[in-house]
mmCIF file of C-alpha atoms and ligand atoms in Angstrom:
data_model
loop_
_atom_site.group_PDB
_atom_site.id
_atom_site.type_symbol
_atom_site.label_atom_id
_atom_site.label_comp_id
_atom_site.label_asym_id
_atom_site.label_seq_id
_atom_site.Cartn_x
_atom_site.Cartn_y
_atom_site.Cartn_z
ATOM 1 C CA UNK K 25 1.248 0.102 8.586
ATOM 2 C CA UNK K 26 -0.421 2.994 6.882
ATOM 3 C CA UNK K 27 0.821 4.913 3.877
ATOM 4 C CA UNK K 28 1.854 7.635 6.243
ATOM 5 C CA UNK K 29 3.996 10.634 5.619
ATOM 6 C CA UNK K 30 7.002 8.558 6.630
ATOM 7 C CA UNK K 31 6.179 5.782 4.166
ATOM 8 C CA UNK K 32 5.599 8.266 1.399
ATOM 9 C CA UNK K 33 8.714 10.259 2.128
ATOM 10 C CA UNK K 34 10.688 7.025 2.451
ATOM 11 C CA UNK K 35 9.506 6.038 -0.998
ATOM 12 C CA UNK K 36 10.389 9.431 -2.343
ATOM 13 C CA UNK K 37 13.879 9.394 -0.839
ATOM 14 C CA UNK K 38 14.592 6.159 -2.682
ATOM 15 C CA UNK K 39 13.928 7.830 -5.996
ATOM 16 C CA UNK K 40 16.144 10.129 -8.006
ATOM 17 C CA UNK K 41 14.143 13.248 -7.250
ATOM 18 C CA UNK K 42 14.556 15.878 -9.895
ATOM 19 C CA UNK K 43 12.319 18.701 -8.765
ATOM 20 C CA UNK K 44 12.070 20.757 -11.872
ATOM 21 C CA UNK K 45 9.869 23.544 -13.009
ATOM 22 C CA UNK K 46 6.909 21.881 -14.613
ATOM 23 C CA UNK K 47 3.396 22.702 -15.588
ATOM 24 C CA UNK K 48 0.891 20.967 -13.379
ATOM 25 C CA UNK K 49 -1.183 19.512 -16.199
ATOM 26 C CA UNK K 50 -2.847 16.151 -15.916
ATOM 27 C CA UNK K 51 -3.248 14.461 -19.285
ATOM 28 C CA UNK K 52 -6.324 12.264 -19.124
ATOM 29 C CA UNK K 53 -6.798 10.066 -22.187
ATOM 30 C CA UNK K 54 -9.668 7.592 -21.848
ATOM 31 C CA UNK K 55 -9.676 4.399 -23.909
ATOM 32 C CA UNK K 56 -12.976 2.689 -24.743
ATOM 33 C CA UNK K 57 -12.904 -0.989 -23.780
ATOM 34 C CA UNK K 58 -16.632 -1.740 -24.050
ATOM 35 C CA UNK K 59 -19.920 -0.120 -25.010
ATOM 36 C CA UNK K 60 -20.087 3.063 -22.924
ATOM 37 C CA UNK K 61 -17.137 2.065 -20.780
ATOM 38 C CA UNK K 62 -13.791 3.830 -20.887
ATOM 39 C CA UNK K 63 -10.684 3.289 -18.821
ATOM 40 C CA UNK K 64 -8.188 5.926 -17.789
ATOM 41 C CA UNK K 65 -4.756 4.446 -17.126
ATOM 42 C CA UNK K 66 -2.503 5.710 -14.380
ATOM 43 C CA UNK K 67 1.277 5.841 -14.684
ATOM 44 C CA UNK K 68 2.708 2.437 -13.717
ATOM 45 C CA UNK K 69 5.036 4.094 -11.237
ATOM 46 C CA UNK K 70 5.256 5.195 -7.619
ATOM 47 C CA UNK K 71 3.496 8.409 -6.564
ATOM 48 C CA UNK K 72 5.933 11.184 -7.477
ATOM 49 C CA UNK K 73 6.032 14.797 -8.631
ATOM 50 C CA UNK K 74 6.532 13.795 -12.242
ATOM 51 C CA UNK K 75 3.078 12.202 -12.384
ATOM 52 C CA UNK K 76 1.182 14.309 -9.837
ATOM 53 C CA UNK K 77 0.033 11.125 -8.108
ATOM 54 C CA UNK K 78 -1.983 10.016 -11.151
ATOM 55 C CA UNK K 79 -0.892 6.389 -10.886
ATOM 56 C CA UNK K 80 -4.209 4.573 -10.416
ATOM 57 C CA UNK K 81 -6.580 3.380 -13.121
ATOM 58 C CA UNK K 82 -10.210 4.429 -13.104
ATOM 59 C CA UNK K 83 -13.328 3.798 -15.167
ATOM 60 C CA UNK K 84 -15.851 6.130 -16.802
ATOM 61 C CA UNK K 85 -19.268 4.680 -17.656
ATOM 62 C CA UNK K 86 -22.013 6.312 -19.692
ATOM 63 C CA UNK K 87 -25.417 6.126 -18.014
ATOM 64 C CA UNK K 88 -28.808 7.382 -19.192
ATOM 65 C CA UNK K 89 -28.783 10.807 -17.628
ATOM 66 C CA UNK K 90 -25.363 10.868 -16.001
ATOM 67 C CA UNK K 91 -21.815 9.600 -16.229
ATOM 68 C CA UNK K 92 -20.528 7.201 -13.577
ATOM 69 C CA UNK K 93 -16.968 7.056 -12.239
ATOM 70 C CA UNK K 94 -15.359 4.117 -10.476
ATOM 71 C CA UNK K 95 -12.535 5.875 -8.587
ATOM 72 C CA UNK K 96 -11.588 9.426 -9.483
ATOM 73 C CA UNK K 97 -7.881 10.145 -8.994
ATOM 74 C CA UNK K 98 -5.518 11.784 -6.515
ATOM 75 C CA UNK K 99 -6.272 15.515 -6.250
ATOM 76 C CA UNK K 100 -8.848 18.235 -6.744
ATOM 77 C CA UNK K 101 -6.914 19.452 -9.782
ATOM 78 C CA UNK K 102 -7.105 15.987 -11.322
ATOM 79 C CA UNK K 103 -10.817 15.699 -10.534
ATOM 80 C CA UNK K 104 -11.610 18.947 -12.328
ATOM 81 C CA UNK K 105 -9.892 17.760 -15.497
ATOM 82 C CA UNK K 106 -11.569 14.366 -15.215
ATOM 83 C CA UNK K 107 -14.972 15.996 -14.741
ATOM 84 C CA UNK K 108 -14.574 17.880 -18.025
ATOM 85 C CA UNK K 109 -13.224 14.823 -19.853
ATOM 86 C CA UNK K 110 -16.090 12.597 -18.673
ATOM 87 C CA UNK K 111 -18.702 15.185 -19.640
ATOM 88 C CA UNK K 112 -17.222 15.598 -23.108
ATOM 89 C CA UNK K 113 -16.991 11.838 -23.597
ATOM 90 C CA UNK K 114 -20.496 10.934 -22.460
ATOM 91 C CA UNK K 115 -22.354 14.204 -23.079
ATOM 92 C CA UNK K 116 -23.598 14.036 -19.478
ATOM 93 C CA UNK K 117 -22.506 15.409 -16.124
ATOM 94 C CA UNK K 118 -20.872 13.083 -13.625
ATOM 95 C CA UNK K 119 -23.716 11.925 -11.384
ATOM 96 C CA UNK K 120 -22.113 9.082 -9.433
ATOM 97 C CA UNK K 121 -18.631 8.376 -8.068
ATOM 98 C CA UNK K 122 -17.886 5.038 -6.400
ATOM 99 C CA UNK K 123 -14.652 4.635 -4.445
ATOM 100 C CA UNK K 124 -13.031 1.178 -4.425
ATOM 101 C CA UNK K 125 -10.943 1.702 -1.270
ATOM 102 C CA UNK K 126 -9.307 4.222 1.029
ATOM 103 C CA UNK K 127 -6.102 4.991 -0.862
ATOM 104 C CA UNK K 128 -5.535 8.605 -1.931
ATOM 105 C CA UNK K 129 -4.412 7.860 -5.500
ATOM 106 C CA UNK K 130 -7.910 6.446 -6.112
ATOM 107 C CA UNK K 131 -10.214 8.783 -4.245
ATOM 108 C CA UNK K 132 -8.745 12.126 -3.190
ATOM 109 C CA UNK K 133 -10.231 13.870 -6.253
ATOM 110 C CA UNK K 134 -13.744 13.301 -4.913
ATOM 111 C CA UNK K 135 -14.033 16.946 -3.840
ATOM 112 C CA UNK K 136 -14.327 17.902 -7.520
ATOM 113 C CA UNK K 137 -17.681 16.091 -7.686
ATOM 114 C CA UNK K 138 -19.694 17.979 -5.096
ATOM 115 C CA UNK K 139 -22.846 17.752 -7.236
ATOM 116 C CA UNK K 140 -22.598 13.970 -7.652
ATOM 117 C CA UNK K 141 -23.410 11.041 -5.416
ATOM 118 C CA UNK K 142 -20.057 10.046 -3.908
ATOM 119 C CA UNK K 143 -20.401 6.559 -2.477
ATOM 120 C CA UNK K 144 -18.378 3.889 -0.742
ATOM 121 C CA UNK K 145 -19.128 0.908 1.445
ATOM 122 C CA UNK K 146 -19.671 1.573 5.154
ATOM 123 C CA UNK K 147 -16.232 0.045 5.758
ATOM 124 C CA UNK K 148 -14.504 2.312 3.204
ATOM 125 C CA UNK K 149 -16.206 5.317 4.777
ATOM 126 C CA UNK K 150 -14.924 4.237 8.189
ATOM 127 C CA UNK K 151 -11.413 3.651 6.841
ATOM 128 C CA UNK K 152 -11.369 7.088 5.209
ATOM 129 C CA UNK K 153 -12.589 8.751 8.378
ATOM 130 C CA UNK K 154 -9.720 7.150 10.282
ATOM 131 C CA UNK K 155 -6.896 7.631 7.757
ATOM 132 C CA UNK K 156 -7.666 10.498 5.372
ATOM 133 C CA UNK K 157 -5.934 13.230 7.384
ATOM 134 C CA UNK K 158 -2.708 11.232 7.628
ATOM 135 C CA UNK K 159 -2.774 10.324 3.951
ATOM 136 C CA UNK K 160 -3.504 13.930 2.994
ATOM 137 C CA UNK K 161 -0.482 15.104 4.974
ATOM 138 C CA UNK K 162 1.705 12.596 3.134
ATOM 139 C CA UNK K 163 0.313 13.490 -0.287
ATOM 140 C CA UNK K 164 0.781 17.242 0.241
ATOM 141 C CA UNK K 165 4.375 16.773 1.357
ATOM 142 C CA UNK K 166 5.134 14.414 -1.501
ATOM 143 C CA UNK K 167 3.318 16.172 -4.348
ATOM 144 C CA UNK K 168 3.392 19.839 -3.358
ATOM 145 C CA UNK K 169 1.397 22.151 -5.632
ATOM 146 C CA UNK K 170 -0.369 19.282 -7.397
ATOM 147 C CA UNK K 171 -2.429 18.840 -4.227
ATOM 148 C CA UNK K 172 -3.485 22.458 -3.630
ATOM 149 C CA UNK K 173 -7.155 22.733 -2.702
ATOM 150 C CA UNK K 174 -7.569 18.993 -2.208
ATOM 151 C CA UNK K 175 -9.670 18.031 0.797
ATOM 152 C CA UNK K 176 -10.272 14.319 1.338
ATOM 153 C CA UNK K 177 -13.970 13.471 1.090
ATOM 154 C CA UNK K 178 -15.633 10.779 3.140
ATOM 155 C CA UNK K 179 -18.407 9.498 0.847
ATOM 156 C CA UNK K 180 -21.826 10.707 1.987
ATOM 157 C CA UNK K 181 -23.587 7.737 0.358
ATOM 158 C CA UNK K 182 -23.257 4.094 1.297
ATOM 159 C CA UNK K 183 -23.157 1.288 -1.237
ATOM 160 C CA UNK K 184 -24.039 -2.259 -0.229
ATOM 161 C CA UNK K 185 -23.511 -5.675 -1.799
ATOM 162 C CA UNK K 186 -25.626 -6.658 -4.774
ATOM 163 C CA UNK K 187 -26.885 -5.378 -8.094
ATOM 164 C CA UNK K 188 -28.058 -1.797 -8.456
ATOM 165 C CA UNK K 189 -29.346 0.200 -11.395
ATOM 166 C CA UNK K 190 -27.200 3.339 -11.582
ATOM 167 C CA UNK K 191 -28.263 5.901 -14.200
ATOM 168 C CA UNK K 192 -29.860 3.029 -16.092
ATOM 169 C CA UNK K 193 -26.701 0.923 -15.948
ATOM 170 C CA UNK K 194 -26.692 -2.412 -14.099
ATOM 171 C CA UNK K 195 -23.741 -2.595 -11.755
ATOM 172 C CA UNK K 196 -22.920 -5.438 -9.349
ATOM 173 C CA UNK K 197 -21.193 -4.287 -6.162
ATOM 174 C CA UNK K 198 -19.106 -6.824 -4.263
ATOM 175 C CA UNK K 199 -17.462 -5.619 -1.025
ATOM 176 C CA UNK K 200 -14.312 -7.611 -0.252
ATOM 177 C CA UNK K 201 -10.981 -7.230 1.542
ATOM 178 C CA UNK K 202 -7.315 -8.127 1.296
ATOM 179 C CA UNK K 203 -5.485 -5.277 -0.413
ATOM 180 C CA UNK K 204 -7.018 -3.117 2.321
ATOM 181 C CA UNK K 205 -9.536 -3.793 5.102
ATOM 182 C CA UNK K 206 -12.335 -2.794 2.695
ATOM 183 C CA UNK K 207 -12.118 -3.188 -1.075
ATOM 184 C CA UNK K 208 -15.032 -2.780 -3.470
ATOM 185 C CA UNK K 209 -15.270 -4.676 -6.765
ATOM 186 C CA UNK K 210 -17.743 -3.338 -9.346
ATOM 187 C CA UNK K 211 -18.876 -5.380 -12.345
ATOM 188 C CA UNK K 212 -20.617 -3.675 -15.269
ATOM 189 C CA UNK K 213 -23.250 -6.174 -16.421
ATOM 190 C CA UNK K 214 -23.675 -4.804 -19.967
ATOM 191 C CA UNK K 215 -20.024 -5.315 -20.908
ATOM 192 C CA UNK K 216 -19.107 -8.028 -18.361
ATOM 193 C CA UNK K 217 -16.208 -5.873 -17.201
ATOM 194 C CA UNK K 218 -14.906 -6.329 -13.670
ATOM 195 C CA UNK K 219 -13.441 -3.163 -12.138
ATOM 196 C CA UNK K 220 -11.313 -4.711 -9.439
ATOM 197 C CA UNK K 221 -9.665 -1.747 -7.714
ATOM 198 C CA UNK K 222 -6.354 -2.621 -6.091
ATOM 199 C CA UNK K 223 -7.308 -6.224 -5.392
ATOM 200 C CA UNK K 224 -5.749 -6.843 -8.801
ATOM 201 C CA UNK K 225 -2.517 -5.436 -10.207
ATOM 202 C CA UNK K 226 -1.248 -6.233 -13.712
ATOM 203 C CA UNK K 227 2.357 -6.053 -14.900
ATOM 204 C CA UNK K 228 2.919 -3.743 -11.939
ATOM 205 C CA UNK K 229 3.907 -5.027 -8.494
ATOM 206 C CA UNK K 230 1.135 -4.937 -5.849
ATOM 207 C CA UNK K 231 1.396 -2.407 -3.031
ATOM 208 C CA UNK K 232 0.733 -3.592 0.500
ATOM 209 C CA UNK K 233 0.570 -0.740 3.062
ATOM 210 C CA UNK K 234 -2.812 -1.899 4.393
ATOM 211 C CA UNK K 235 -2.848 -5.484 3.105
ATOM 212 C CA UNK K 236 -3.693 -8.760 4.782
ATOM 213 C CA UNK K 237 -2.038 -11.336 2.529
ATOM 214 C CA UNK K 238 -4.053 -14.368 3.666
ATOM 215 C CA UNK K 239 -7.349 -12.533 3.107
ATOM 216 C CA UNK K 240 -6.128 -11.155 -0.219
ATOM 217 C CA UNK K 241 -5.253 -14.656 -1.420
ATOM 218 C CA UNK K 242 -8.771 -15.925 -0.610
ATOM 219 C CA UNK K 243 -10.389 -12.912 -2.287
ATOM 220 C CA UNK K 244 -8.418 -13.494 -5.493
ATOM 221 C CA UNK K 245 -9.860 -17.016 -5.607
ATOM 222 C CA UNK K 246 -13.342 -15.528 -5.283
ATOM 223 C CA UNK K 247 -12.680 -12.999 -8.065
ATOM 224 C CA UNK K 248 -11.390 -15.707 -10.422
ATOM 225 C CA UNK K 249 -14.656 -17.624 -9.927
ATOM 226 C CA UNK K 250 -16.941 -14.598 -10.349
ATOM 227 C CA UNK K 251 -18.665 -14.160 -13.697
ATOM 228 C CA UNK K 252 -16.830 -11.567 -15.811
ATOM 229 C CA UNK K 253 -15.076 -11.049 -19.123
ATOM 230 C CA UNK K 254 -12.458 -8.269 -19.168
ATOM 231 C CA UNK K 255 -10.875 -6.915 -15.995
ATOM 232 C CA UNK K 256 -9.628 -3.446 -15.118
ATOM 233 C CA UNK K 257 -6.918 -3.740 -12.448
ATOM 234 C CA UNK K 258 -6.197 -0.878 -10.027
ATOM 235 C CA UNK K 259 -2.788 -0.476 -11.652
ATOM 236 C CA UNK K 260 -1.427 -1.744 -14.946
ATOM 237 C CA UNK K 261 -2.989 -2.572 -18.311
ATOM 238 C CA UNK K 262 -6.563 -3.784 -18.928
ATOM 239 C CA UNK K 263 -6.800 -7.582 -18.969
ATOM 240 C CA UNK K 264 -9.185 -8.555 -21.798
ATOM 241 C CA UNK K 265 -9.283 -12.233 -20.750
ATOM 242 C CA UNK K 266 -10.009 -11.362 -17.122
ATOM 243 C CA UNK K 267 -7.906 -14.106 -15.485
ATOM 244 C CA UNK K 268 -4.223 -13.415 -16.244
ATOM 245 C CA UNK K 269 -3.978 -10.353 -13.983
ATOM 246 C CA UNK K 270 -5.680 -12.186 -11.098
ATOM 247 C CA UNK K 271 -3.277 -15.127 -11.464
ATOM 248 C CA UNK K 272 -0.265 -12.799 -11.631
ATOM 249 C CA UNK K 273 -1.330 -10.894 -8.495
ATOM 250 C CA UNK K 274 -1.789 -14.193 -6.637
ATOM 251 C CA UNK K 275 1.615 -15.428 -7.848
ATOM 252 C CA UNK K 276 3.318 -12.259 -6.537
ATOM 253 C CA UNK K 277 1.575 -12.417 -3.163
ATOM 254 C CA UNK K 278 2.485 -16.088 -2.722
ATOM 255 C CA UNK K 279 6.098 -15.381 -3.633
ATOM 256 C CA UNK K 280 6.237 -12.222 -1.488
ATOM 257 C CA UNK K 281 5.026 -14.011 1.605
ATOM 258 C CA UNK K 282 7.387 -16.975 1.214
ATOM 259 C CA UNK K 283 10.273 -14.618 0.430
ATOM 260 C CA UNK K 284 9.626 -12.484 3.527
ATOM 261 C CA UNK K 285 9.240 -15.529 5.765
ATOM 262 C CA UNK K 286 12.397 -17.045 4.303
ATOM 263 C CA UNK K 287 14.316 -13.820 4.887
ATOM 264 C CA UNK K 288 13.202 -13.587 8.513
ATOM 265 C CA UNK K 289 14.011 -17.273 9.095
ATOM 266 C CA UNK K 290 17.473 -16.775 7.521
ATOM 267 C CA UNK K 291 18.161 -13.866 9.863
ATOM 268 C CA UNK K 292 18.396 -11.217 7.126
ATOM 269 C CA UNK K 293 17.925 -7.630 8.220
ATOM 270 C CA UNK K 294 15.298 -5.455 6.507
ATOM 271 C CA UNK K 295 17.735 -3.960 4.006
ATOM 272 C CA UNK K 296 18.939 -7.404 2.920
ATOM 273 C CA UNK K 297 15.351 -8.699 2.761
ATOM 274 C CA UNK K 298 14.556 -5.909 0.297
ATOM 275 C CA UNK K 299 17.525 -6.867 -1.855
ATOM 276 C CA UNK K 300 16.807 -10.575 -2.413
ATOM 277 C CA UNK K 301 16.624 -11.767 -6.030
ATOM 278 C CA UNK K 302 13.185 -11.345 -7.593
ATOM 279 C CA UNK K 303 12.286 -14.373 -9.779
ATOM 280 C CA UNK K 304 12.666 -13.853 -13.530
ATOM 281 C CA UNK K 305 8.959 -14.487 -14.122
ATOM 282 C CA UNK K 306 8.316 -11.096 -12.498
ATOM 283 C CA UNK K 307 10.673 -9.232 -14.867
ATOM 284 C CA UNK K 308 7.688 -7.616 -16.573
ATOM 285 C CA UNK K 309 6.293 -6.156 -13.336
ATOM 286 C CA UNK K 310 6.922 -2.424 -13.000
ATOM 287 C CA UNK K 311 8.001 -1.096 -9.577
ATOM 288 C CA UNK K 312 8.808 -4.635 -8.375
ATOM 289 C CA UNK K 313 11.917 -3.763 -6.359
ATOM 290 C CA UNK K 314 10.251 -0.632 -4.971
ATOM 291 C CA UNK K 315 7.187 -2.541 -3.791
ATOM 292 C CA UNK K 316 9.225 -5.435 -2.375
ATOM 293 C CA UNK K 317 11.189 -2.945 -0.271
ATOM 294 C CA UNK K 318 7.993 -1.240 0.883
ATOM 295 C CA UNK K 319 6.433 -4.621 1.695
ATOM 296 C CA UNK K 320 9.455 -5.470 3.855
ATOM 297 C CA UNK K 321 8.752 -2.343 5.891
ATOM 298 C CA UNK K 322 5.040 -3.221 6.108
ATOM 299 C CA UNK K 323 5.409 -6.837 7.251
ATOM 300 C CA UNK K 324 8.870 -7.452 8.710
ATOM 301 C CA UNK K 325 8.351 -6.480 12.352
ATOM 302 C CA UNK K 326 5.170 -8.590 12.533
ATOM 303 C CA UNK K 327 6.836 -11.608 10.911
ATOM 304 C CA UNK K 328 9.840 -11.346 13.231
ATOM 305 C CA UNK K 329 7.514 -11.317 16.221
ATOM 306 C CA UNK K 330 5.672 -14.340 14.831
ATOM 307 C CA UNK K 331 8.709 -16.396 13.814
ATOM 308 C CA UNK K 332 10.899 -15.449 16.761
ATOM 309 C CA UNK K 333 8.615 -15.473 19.802
ATOM 310 C CA UNK K 334 10.122 -14.562 23.153
ATOM 311 C CA UNK K 335 11.384 -17.637 24.963
ATOM 312 C CA UNK K 336 9.224 -16.816 27.982
ATOM 313 C CA UNK K 337 5.961 -16.409 26.040
HETATM 314 ZN ZN1 ZN N 418 -4.546 1.020 -3.036
#
């Protein structure tokens, strides 16, 4: 199931929506976590009007003649602020933007970087081509004026697996899958930092609208074994040790799958499946109940079909 208008509006309806007069200002405050590498943290919350959709993390890297972005935020308005922030920080214009996956909170600001190389894997480009219009519709309905002027951009450039020198900076690109059909992991060689996109969440429950849990589980094993030091998750705080966030994401996915299967087997309906007790070890995960309930809507019909096949089939 896609993060369609219905999914987005469903999420919104579950929240206490206080639509108030507000200024549409994105506050972007980068934090340096390595030499020439800054992170910008998103709000550890669902997409909502209070945060303008700025819920995803992203990275700014200083290159020789240009700044590099790994993901770029949810809207044109956000991208314009980010462009100015990155230029001030690095003293260079943004020359390269790499998108980790198809989701709008990570890549819908790409239109603000018309003069830069905007790149994704061939699979991410295909995913965006297929889904961007639907996601844009959902984002506009959910976020209103925050989105004005935003046009989803399908990256013109293709990035492939392996190491590449980008503006003098050695980056290792590793296309993977699991959180979505096409996820890109980027490792900055100079600092050893892994920028994991939404394959890794940290102290914030994983979102699953396009996930394949079995593939995701395997990919997390691969990430744990890959050479890196610190890790920037797609959502939640930077993990300086590089393993805790991976382990936590895997723990949640394992629990989620067994919980959903258990709920189907016990004959619970979808509402009840979204209300089961969440183990105490996940108390520190933001948006846990919200994401469990969304995951029920993403997986339940498929699991029911699998666990309760028709007697004549
Ligand atoms: Zn995502």
